[in-house]
C-alpha atoms as an extended CHARMM CRD file, in Angstrom:
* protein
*
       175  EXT
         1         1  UNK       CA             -4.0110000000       15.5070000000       -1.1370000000  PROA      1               0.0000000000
         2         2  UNK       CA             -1.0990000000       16.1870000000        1.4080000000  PROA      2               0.0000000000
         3         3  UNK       CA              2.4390000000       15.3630000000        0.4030000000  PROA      3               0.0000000000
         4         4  UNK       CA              4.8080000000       16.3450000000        3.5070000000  PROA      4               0.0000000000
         5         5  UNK       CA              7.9560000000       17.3070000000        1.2010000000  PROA      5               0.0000000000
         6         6  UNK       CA              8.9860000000       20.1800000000        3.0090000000  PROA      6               0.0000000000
         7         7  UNK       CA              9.8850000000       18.2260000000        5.9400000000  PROA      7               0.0000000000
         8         8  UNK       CA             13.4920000000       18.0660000000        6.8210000000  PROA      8               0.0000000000
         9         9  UNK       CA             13.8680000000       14.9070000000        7.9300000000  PROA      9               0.0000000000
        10        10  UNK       CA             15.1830000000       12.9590000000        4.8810000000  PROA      10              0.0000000000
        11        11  UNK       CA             14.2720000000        9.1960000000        4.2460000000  PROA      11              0.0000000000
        12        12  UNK       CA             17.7720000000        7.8650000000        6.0650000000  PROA      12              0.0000000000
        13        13  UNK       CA             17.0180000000        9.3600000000        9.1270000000  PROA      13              0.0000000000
        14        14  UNK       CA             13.6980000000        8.0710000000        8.6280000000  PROA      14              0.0000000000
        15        15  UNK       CA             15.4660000000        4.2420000000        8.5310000000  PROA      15              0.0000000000
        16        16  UNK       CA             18.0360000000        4.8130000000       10.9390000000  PROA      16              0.0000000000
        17        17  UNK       CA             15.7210000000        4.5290000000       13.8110000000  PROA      17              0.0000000000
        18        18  UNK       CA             13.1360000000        1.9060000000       12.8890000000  PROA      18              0.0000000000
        19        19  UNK       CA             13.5330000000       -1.6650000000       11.8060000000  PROA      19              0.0000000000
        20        20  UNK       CA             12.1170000000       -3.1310000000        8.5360000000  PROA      20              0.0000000000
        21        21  UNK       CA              8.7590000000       -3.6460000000        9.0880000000  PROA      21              0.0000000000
        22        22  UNK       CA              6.1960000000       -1.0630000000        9.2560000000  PROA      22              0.0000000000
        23        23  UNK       CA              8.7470000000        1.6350000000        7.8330000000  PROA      23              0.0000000000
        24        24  UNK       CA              9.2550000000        3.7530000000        5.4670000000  PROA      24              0.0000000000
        25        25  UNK       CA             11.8880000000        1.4330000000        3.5520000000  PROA      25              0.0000000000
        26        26  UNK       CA              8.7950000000       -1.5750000000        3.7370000000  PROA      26              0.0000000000
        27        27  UNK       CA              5.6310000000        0.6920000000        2.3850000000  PROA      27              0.0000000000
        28        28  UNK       CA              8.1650000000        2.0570000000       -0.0260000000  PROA      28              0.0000000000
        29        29  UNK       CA              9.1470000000       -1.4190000000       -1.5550000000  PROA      29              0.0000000000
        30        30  UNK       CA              5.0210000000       -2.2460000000       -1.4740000000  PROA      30              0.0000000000
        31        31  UNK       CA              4.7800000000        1.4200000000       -3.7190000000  PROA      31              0.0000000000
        32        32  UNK       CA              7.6700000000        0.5530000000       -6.1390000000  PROA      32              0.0000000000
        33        33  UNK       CA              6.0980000000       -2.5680000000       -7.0730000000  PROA      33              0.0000000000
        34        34  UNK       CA              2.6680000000       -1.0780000000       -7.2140000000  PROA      34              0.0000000000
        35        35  UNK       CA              4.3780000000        1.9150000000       -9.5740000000  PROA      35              0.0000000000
        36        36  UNK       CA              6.4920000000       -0.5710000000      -11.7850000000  PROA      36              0.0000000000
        37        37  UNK       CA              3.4480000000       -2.7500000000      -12.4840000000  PROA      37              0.0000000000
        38        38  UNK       CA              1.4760000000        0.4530000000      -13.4930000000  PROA      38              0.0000000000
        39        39  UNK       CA              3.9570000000        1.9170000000      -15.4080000000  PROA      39              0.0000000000
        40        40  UNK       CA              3.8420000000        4.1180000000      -17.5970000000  PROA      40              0.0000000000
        41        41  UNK       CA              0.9250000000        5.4600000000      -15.4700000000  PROA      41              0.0000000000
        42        42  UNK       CA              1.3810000000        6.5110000000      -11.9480000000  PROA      42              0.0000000000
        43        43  UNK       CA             -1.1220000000        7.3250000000       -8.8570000000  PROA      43              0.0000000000
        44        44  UNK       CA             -1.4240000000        9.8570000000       -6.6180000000  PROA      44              0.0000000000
        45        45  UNK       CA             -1.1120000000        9.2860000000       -3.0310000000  PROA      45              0.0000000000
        46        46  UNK       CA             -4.8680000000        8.3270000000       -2.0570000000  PROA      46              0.0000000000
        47        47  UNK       CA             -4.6940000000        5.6360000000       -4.0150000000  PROA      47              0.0000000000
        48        48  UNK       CA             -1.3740000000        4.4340000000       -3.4250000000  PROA      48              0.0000000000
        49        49  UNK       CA             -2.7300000000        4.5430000000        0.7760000000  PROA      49              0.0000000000
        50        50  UNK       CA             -5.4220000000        2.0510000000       -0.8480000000  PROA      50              0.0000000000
        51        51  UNK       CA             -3.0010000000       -0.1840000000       -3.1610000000  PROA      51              0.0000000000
        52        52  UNK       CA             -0.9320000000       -1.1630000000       -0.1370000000  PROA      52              0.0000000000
        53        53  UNK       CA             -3.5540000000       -2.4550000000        2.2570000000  PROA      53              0.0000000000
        54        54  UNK       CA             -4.9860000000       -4.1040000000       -1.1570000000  PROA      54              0.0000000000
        55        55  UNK       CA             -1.3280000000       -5.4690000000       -1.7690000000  PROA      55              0.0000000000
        56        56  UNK       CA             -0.6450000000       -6.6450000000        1.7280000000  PROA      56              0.0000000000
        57        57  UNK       CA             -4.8290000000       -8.0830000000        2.4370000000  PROA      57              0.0000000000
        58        58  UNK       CA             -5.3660000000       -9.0330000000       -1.3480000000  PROA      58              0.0000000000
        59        59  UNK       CA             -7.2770000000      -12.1000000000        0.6790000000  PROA      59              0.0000000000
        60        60  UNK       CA             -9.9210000000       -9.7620000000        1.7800000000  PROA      60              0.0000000000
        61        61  UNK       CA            -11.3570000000       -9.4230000000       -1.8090000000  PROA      61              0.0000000000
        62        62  UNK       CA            -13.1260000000      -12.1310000000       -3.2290000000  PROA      62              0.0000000000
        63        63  UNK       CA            -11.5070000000      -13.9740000000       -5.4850000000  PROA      63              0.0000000000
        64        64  UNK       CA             -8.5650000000      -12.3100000000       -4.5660000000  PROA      64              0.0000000000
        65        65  UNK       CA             -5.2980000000      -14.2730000000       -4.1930000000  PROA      65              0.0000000000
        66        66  UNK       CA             -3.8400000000      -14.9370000000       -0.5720000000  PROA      66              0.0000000000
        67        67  UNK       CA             -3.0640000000      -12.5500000000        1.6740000000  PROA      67              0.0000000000
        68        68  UNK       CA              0.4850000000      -11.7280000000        1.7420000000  PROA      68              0.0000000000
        69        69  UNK       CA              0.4300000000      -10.7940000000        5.7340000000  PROA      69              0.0000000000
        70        70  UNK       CA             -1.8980000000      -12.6150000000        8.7390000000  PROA      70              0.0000000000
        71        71  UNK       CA             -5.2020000000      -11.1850000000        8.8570000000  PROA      71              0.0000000000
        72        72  UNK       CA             -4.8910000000       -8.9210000000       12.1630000000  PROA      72              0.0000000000
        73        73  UNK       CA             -8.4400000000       -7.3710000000       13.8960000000  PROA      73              0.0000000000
        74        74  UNK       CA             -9.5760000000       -4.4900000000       13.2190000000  PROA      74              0.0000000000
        75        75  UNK       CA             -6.9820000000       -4.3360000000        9.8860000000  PROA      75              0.0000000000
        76        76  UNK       CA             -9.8330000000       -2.4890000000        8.2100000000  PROA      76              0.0000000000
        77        77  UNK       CA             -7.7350000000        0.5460000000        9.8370000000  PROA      77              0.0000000000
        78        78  UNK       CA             -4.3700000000        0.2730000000        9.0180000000  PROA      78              0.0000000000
        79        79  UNK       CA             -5.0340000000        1.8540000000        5.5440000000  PROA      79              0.0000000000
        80        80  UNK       CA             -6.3050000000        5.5920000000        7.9230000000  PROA      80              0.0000000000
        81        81  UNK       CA             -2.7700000000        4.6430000000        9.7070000000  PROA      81              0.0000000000
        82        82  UNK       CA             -0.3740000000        3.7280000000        6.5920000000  PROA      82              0.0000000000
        83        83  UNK       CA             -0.9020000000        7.0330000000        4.6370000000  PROA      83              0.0000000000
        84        84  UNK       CA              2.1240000000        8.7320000000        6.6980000000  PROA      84              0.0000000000
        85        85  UNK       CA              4.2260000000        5.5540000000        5.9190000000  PROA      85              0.0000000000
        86        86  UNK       CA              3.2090000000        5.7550000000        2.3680000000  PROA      86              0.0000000000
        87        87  UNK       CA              4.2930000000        9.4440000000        2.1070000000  PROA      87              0.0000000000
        88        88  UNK       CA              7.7610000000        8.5880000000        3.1410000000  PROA      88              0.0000000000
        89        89  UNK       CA              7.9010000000        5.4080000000        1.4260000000  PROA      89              0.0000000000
        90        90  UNK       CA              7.0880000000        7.1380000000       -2.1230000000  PROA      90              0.0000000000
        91        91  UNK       CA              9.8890000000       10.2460000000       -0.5140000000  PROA      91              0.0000000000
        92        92  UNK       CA             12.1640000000        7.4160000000       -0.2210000000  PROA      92              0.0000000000
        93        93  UNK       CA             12.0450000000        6.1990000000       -3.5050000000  PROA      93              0.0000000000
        94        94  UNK       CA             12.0940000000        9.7520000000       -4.8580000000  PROA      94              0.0000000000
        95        95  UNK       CA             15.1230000000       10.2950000000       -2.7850000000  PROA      95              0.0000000000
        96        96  UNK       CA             16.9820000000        7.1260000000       -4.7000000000  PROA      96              0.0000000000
        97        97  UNK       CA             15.5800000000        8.3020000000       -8.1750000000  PROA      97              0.0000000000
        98        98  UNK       CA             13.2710000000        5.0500000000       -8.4470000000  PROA      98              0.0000000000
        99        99  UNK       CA             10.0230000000        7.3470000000       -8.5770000000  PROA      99              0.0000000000
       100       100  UNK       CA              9.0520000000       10.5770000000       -9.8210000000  PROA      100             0.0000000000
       101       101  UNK       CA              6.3830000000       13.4530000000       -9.3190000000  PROA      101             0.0000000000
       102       102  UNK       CA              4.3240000000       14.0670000000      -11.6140000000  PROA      102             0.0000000000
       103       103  UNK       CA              2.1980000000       17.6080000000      -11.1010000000  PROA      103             0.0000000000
       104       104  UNK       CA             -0.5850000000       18.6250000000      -13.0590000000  PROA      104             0.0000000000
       105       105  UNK       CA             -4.4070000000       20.4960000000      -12.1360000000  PROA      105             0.0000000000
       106       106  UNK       CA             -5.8150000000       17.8540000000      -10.6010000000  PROA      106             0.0000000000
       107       107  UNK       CA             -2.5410000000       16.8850000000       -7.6930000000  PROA      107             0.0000000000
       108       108  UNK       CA              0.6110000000       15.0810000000       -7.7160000000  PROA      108             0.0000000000
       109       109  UNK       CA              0.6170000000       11.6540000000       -9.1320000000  PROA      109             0.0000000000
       110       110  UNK       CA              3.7660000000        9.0980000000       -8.7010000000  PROA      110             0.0000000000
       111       111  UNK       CA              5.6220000000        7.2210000000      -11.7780000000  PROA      111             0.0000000000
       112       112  UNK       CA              8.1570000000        4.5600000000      -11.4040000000  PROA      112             0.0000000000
       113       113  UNK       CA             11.4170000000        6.0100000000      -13.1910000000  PROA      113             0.0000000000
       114       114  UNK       CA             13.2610000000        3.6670000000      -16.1620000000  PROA      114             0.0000000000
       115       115  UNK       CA             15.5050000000        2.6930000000      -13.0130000000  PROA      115             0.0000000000
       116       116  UNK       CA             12.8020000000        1.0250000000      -11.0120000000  PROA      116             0.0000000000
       117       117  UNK       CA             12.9310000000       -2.1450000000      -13.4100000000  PROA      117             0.0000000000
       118       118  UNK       CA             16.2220000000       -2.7040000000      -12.9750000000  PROA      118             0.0000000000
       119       119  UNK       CA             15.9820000000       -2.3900000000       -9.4120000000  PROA      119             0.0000000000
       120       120  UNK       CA             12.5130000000       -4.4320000000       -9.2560000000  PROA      120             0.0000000000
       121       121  UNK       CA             14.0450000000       -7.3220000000      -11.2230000000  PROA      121             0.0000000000
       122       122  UNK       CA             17.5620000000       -7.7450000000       -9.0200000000  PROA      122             0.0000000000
       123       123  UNK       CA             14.5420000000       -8.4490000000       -6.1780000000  PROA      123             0.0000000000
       124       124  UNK       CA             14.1390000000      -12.0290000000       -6.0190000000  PROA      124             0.0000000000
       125       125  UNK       CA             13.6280000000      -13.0750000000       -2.3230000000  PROA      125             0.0000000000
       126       126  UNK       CA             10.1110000000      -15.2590000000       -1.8120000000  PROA      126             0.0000000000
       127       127  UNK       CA              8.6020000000      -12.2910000000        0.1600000000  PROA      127             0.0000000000
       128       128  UNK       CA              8.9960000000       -9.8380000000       -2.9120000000  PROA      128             0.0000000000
       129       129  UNK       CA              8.2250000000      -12.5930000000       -5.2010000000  PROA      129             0.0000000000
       130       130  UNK       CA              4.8980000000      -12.8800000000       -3.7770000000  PROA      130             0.0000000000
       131       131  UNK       CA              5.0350000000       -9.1020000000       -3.4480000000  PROA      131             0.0000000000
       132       132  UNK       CA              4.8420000000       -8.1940000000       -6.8610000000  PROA      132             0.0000000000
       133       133  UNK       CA              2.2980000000      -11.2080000000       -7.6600000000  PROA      133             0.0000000000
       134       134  UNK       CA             -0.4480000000       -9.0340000000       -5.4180000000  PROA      134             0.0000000000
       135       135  UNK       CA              1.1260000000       -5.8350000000       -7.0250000000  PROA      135             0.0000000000
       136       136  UNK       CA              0.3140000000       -6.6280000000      -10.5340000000  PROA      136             0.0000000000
       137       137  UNK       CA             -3.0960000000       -8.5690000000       -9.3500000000  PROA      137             0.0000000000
       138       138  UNK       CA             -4.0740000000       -5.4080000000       -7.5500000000  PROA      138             0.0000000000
       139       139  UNK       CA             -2.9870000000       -2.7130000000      -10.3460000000  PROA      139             0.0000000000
       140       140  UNK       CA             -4.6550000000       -5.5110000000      -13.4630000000  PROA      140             0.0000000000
       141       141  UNK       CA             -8.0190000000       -5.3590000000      -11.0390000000  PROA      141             0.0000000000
       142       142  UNK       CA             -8.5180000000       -2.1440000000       -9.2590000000  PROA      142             0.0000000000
       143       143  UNK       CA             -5.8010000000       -0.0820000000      -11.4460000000  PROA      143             0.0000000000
       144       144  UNK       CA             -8.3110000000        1.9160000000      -14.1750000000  PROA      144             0.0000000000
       145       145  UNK       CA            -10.9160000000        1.7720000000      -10.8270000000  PROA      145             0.0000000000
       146       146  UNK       CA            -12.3250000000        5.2870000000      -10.7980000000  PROA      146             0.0000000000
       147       147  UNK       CA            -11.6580000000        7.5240000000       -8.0970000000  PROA      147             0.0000000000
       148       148  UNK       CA            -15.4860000000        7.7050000000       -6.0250000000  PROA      148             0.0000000000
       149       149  UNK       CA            -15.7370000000        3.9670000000       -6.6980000000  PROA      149             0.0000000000
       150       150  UNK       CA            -12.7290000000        2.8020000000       -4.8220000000  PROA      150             0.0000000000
       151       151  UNK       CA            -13.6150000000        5.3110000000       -2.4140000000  PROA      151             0.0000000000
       152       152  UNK       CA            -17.1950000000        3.4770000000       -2.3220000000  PROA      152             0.0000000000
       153       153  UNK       CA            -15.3290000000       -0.0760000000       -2.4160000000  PROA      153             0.0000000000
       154       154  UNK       CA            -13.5660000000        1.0110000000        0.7450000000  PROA      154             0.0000000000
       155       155  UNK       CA            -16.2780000000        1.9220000000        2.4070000000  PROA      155             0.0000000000
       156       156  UNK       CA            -18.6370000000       -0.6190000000        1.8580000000  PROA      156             0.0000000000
       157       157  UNK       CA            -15.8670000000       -3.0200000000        3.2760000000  PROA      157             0.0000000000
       158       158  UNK       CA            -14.3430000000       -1.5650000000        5.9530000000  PROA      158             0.0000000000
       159       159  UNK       CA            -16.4060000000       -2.7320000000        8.6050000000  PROA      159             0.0000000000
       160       160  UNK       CA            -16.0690000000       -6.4260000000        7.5940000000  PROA      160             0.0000000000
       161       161  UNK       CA            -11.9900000000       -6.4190000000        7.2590000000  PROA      161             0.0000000000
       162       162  UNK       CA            -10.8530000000       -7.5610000000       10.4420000000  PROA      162             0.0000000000
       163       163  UNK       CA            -14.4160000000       -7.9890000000       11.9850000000  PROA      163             0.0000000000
       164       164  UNK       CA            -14.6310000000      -11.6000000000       11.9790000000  PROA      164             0.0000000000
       165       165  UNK       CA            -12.3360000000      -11.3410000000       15.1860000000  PROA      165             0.0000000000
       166       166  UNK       CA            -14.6480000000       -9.2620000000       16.9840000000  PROA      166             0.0000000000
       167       167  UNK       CA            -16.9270000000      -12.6590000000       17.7560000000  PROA      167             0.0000000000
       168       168  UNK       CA            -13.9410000000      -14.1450000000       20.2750000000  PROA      168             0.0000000000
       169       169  UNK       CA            -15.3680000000      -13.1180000000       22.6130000000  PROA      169             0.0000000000
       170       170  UNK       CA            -13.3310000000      -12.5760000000       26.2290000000  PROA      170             0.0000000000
       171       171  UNK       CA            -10.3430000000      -14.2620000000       26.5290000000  PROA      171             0.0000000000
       172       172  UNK       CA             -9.2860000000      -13.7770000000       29.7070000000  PROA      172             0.0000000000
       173       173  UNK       CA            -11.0390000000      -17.0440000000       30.9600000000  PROA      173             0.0000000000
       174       174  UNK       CA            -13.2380000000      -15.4080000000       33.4760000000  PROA      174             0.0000000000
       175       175  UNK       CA            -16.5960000000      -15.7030000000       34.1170000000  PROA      175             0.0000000000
């Protein structure tokens, strides 16, 4: 496990230069709610990287409710791609005293601090509605998921997340 805390770029300059989406401020919202609906228990950064594409593609498990963002190709991926994003996400919130470390033998897990309810409840927008509706689905269903078997869940999967776009064939309209 590699937390990137000795950086010294702090999680405002980390804002400042990127919009909402696909920033530190948006993975770190995805990991509060994630956090709140676990709490008292917490998870280490591994499986936070695998909460958020769970939370954002809950549509690509069966049975699972809809996705909360389009299905892209090849989104299989993004979870390889999001584990920087989740790093400063969970730095973020650690920064504003909505999440805490928690060190033992075995790595760092995350908590969600008493103040992360408060904050979690004054969110009431559709978007984070719907947020924390895949947040608790995914922490009540893959939550007490050992380690090796969501690695093996992953695994198994990622070559049909985002595959069913690889039949379009060419688009360019020539022959």
């Amino acid at each position: 496990m590699s937390n990137d805390f000795s950086s010294s770029t702090t999680a405002g300059q980390l804002t400042a230069s990127r919009g909402p989406f696909n920033s530190p401020v948006e993975s770190g919202l995805r990991a509060l709610c994630l956090l709140y609906e676990a709490f008292p228990e917490g998870f280490d950064t591994q499986r936070m990287v695998f909460f958020d594409y769970l939370t954002v593609h809950s549509g690509d498990i069966e049975e699972g409710p809809q996705s909360l963002h389009p299905a892209t190709p090849f989104r299989s991926n993004e979870w390889v791609v999001r584990r920087r994003l989740v790093d400063q996400g969970l730095r973020l919130l650690m920064e504003r005293g909505l999440v805490a470390p928690e060190f033992s033998d075995t790595g760092i897990r995350f908590l969600a601090t008493e103040s992360a309810g408060a904050f979690v409840a004054c969110l009431t927008e559709e978007y984070t509605e719907q947020l924390k509706l895949r947040a608790k689905w995914v922490v009540a269903t893959f939550g007490d998921t050992e380690e090796g078997e969501l690695n093996d869940f992953f695994t198994r999967h990622l070559d049909r997340w985002g595959a069913e776009f690889e039949s379009l064939g060419d688009w360019s309209g020539e022959e």
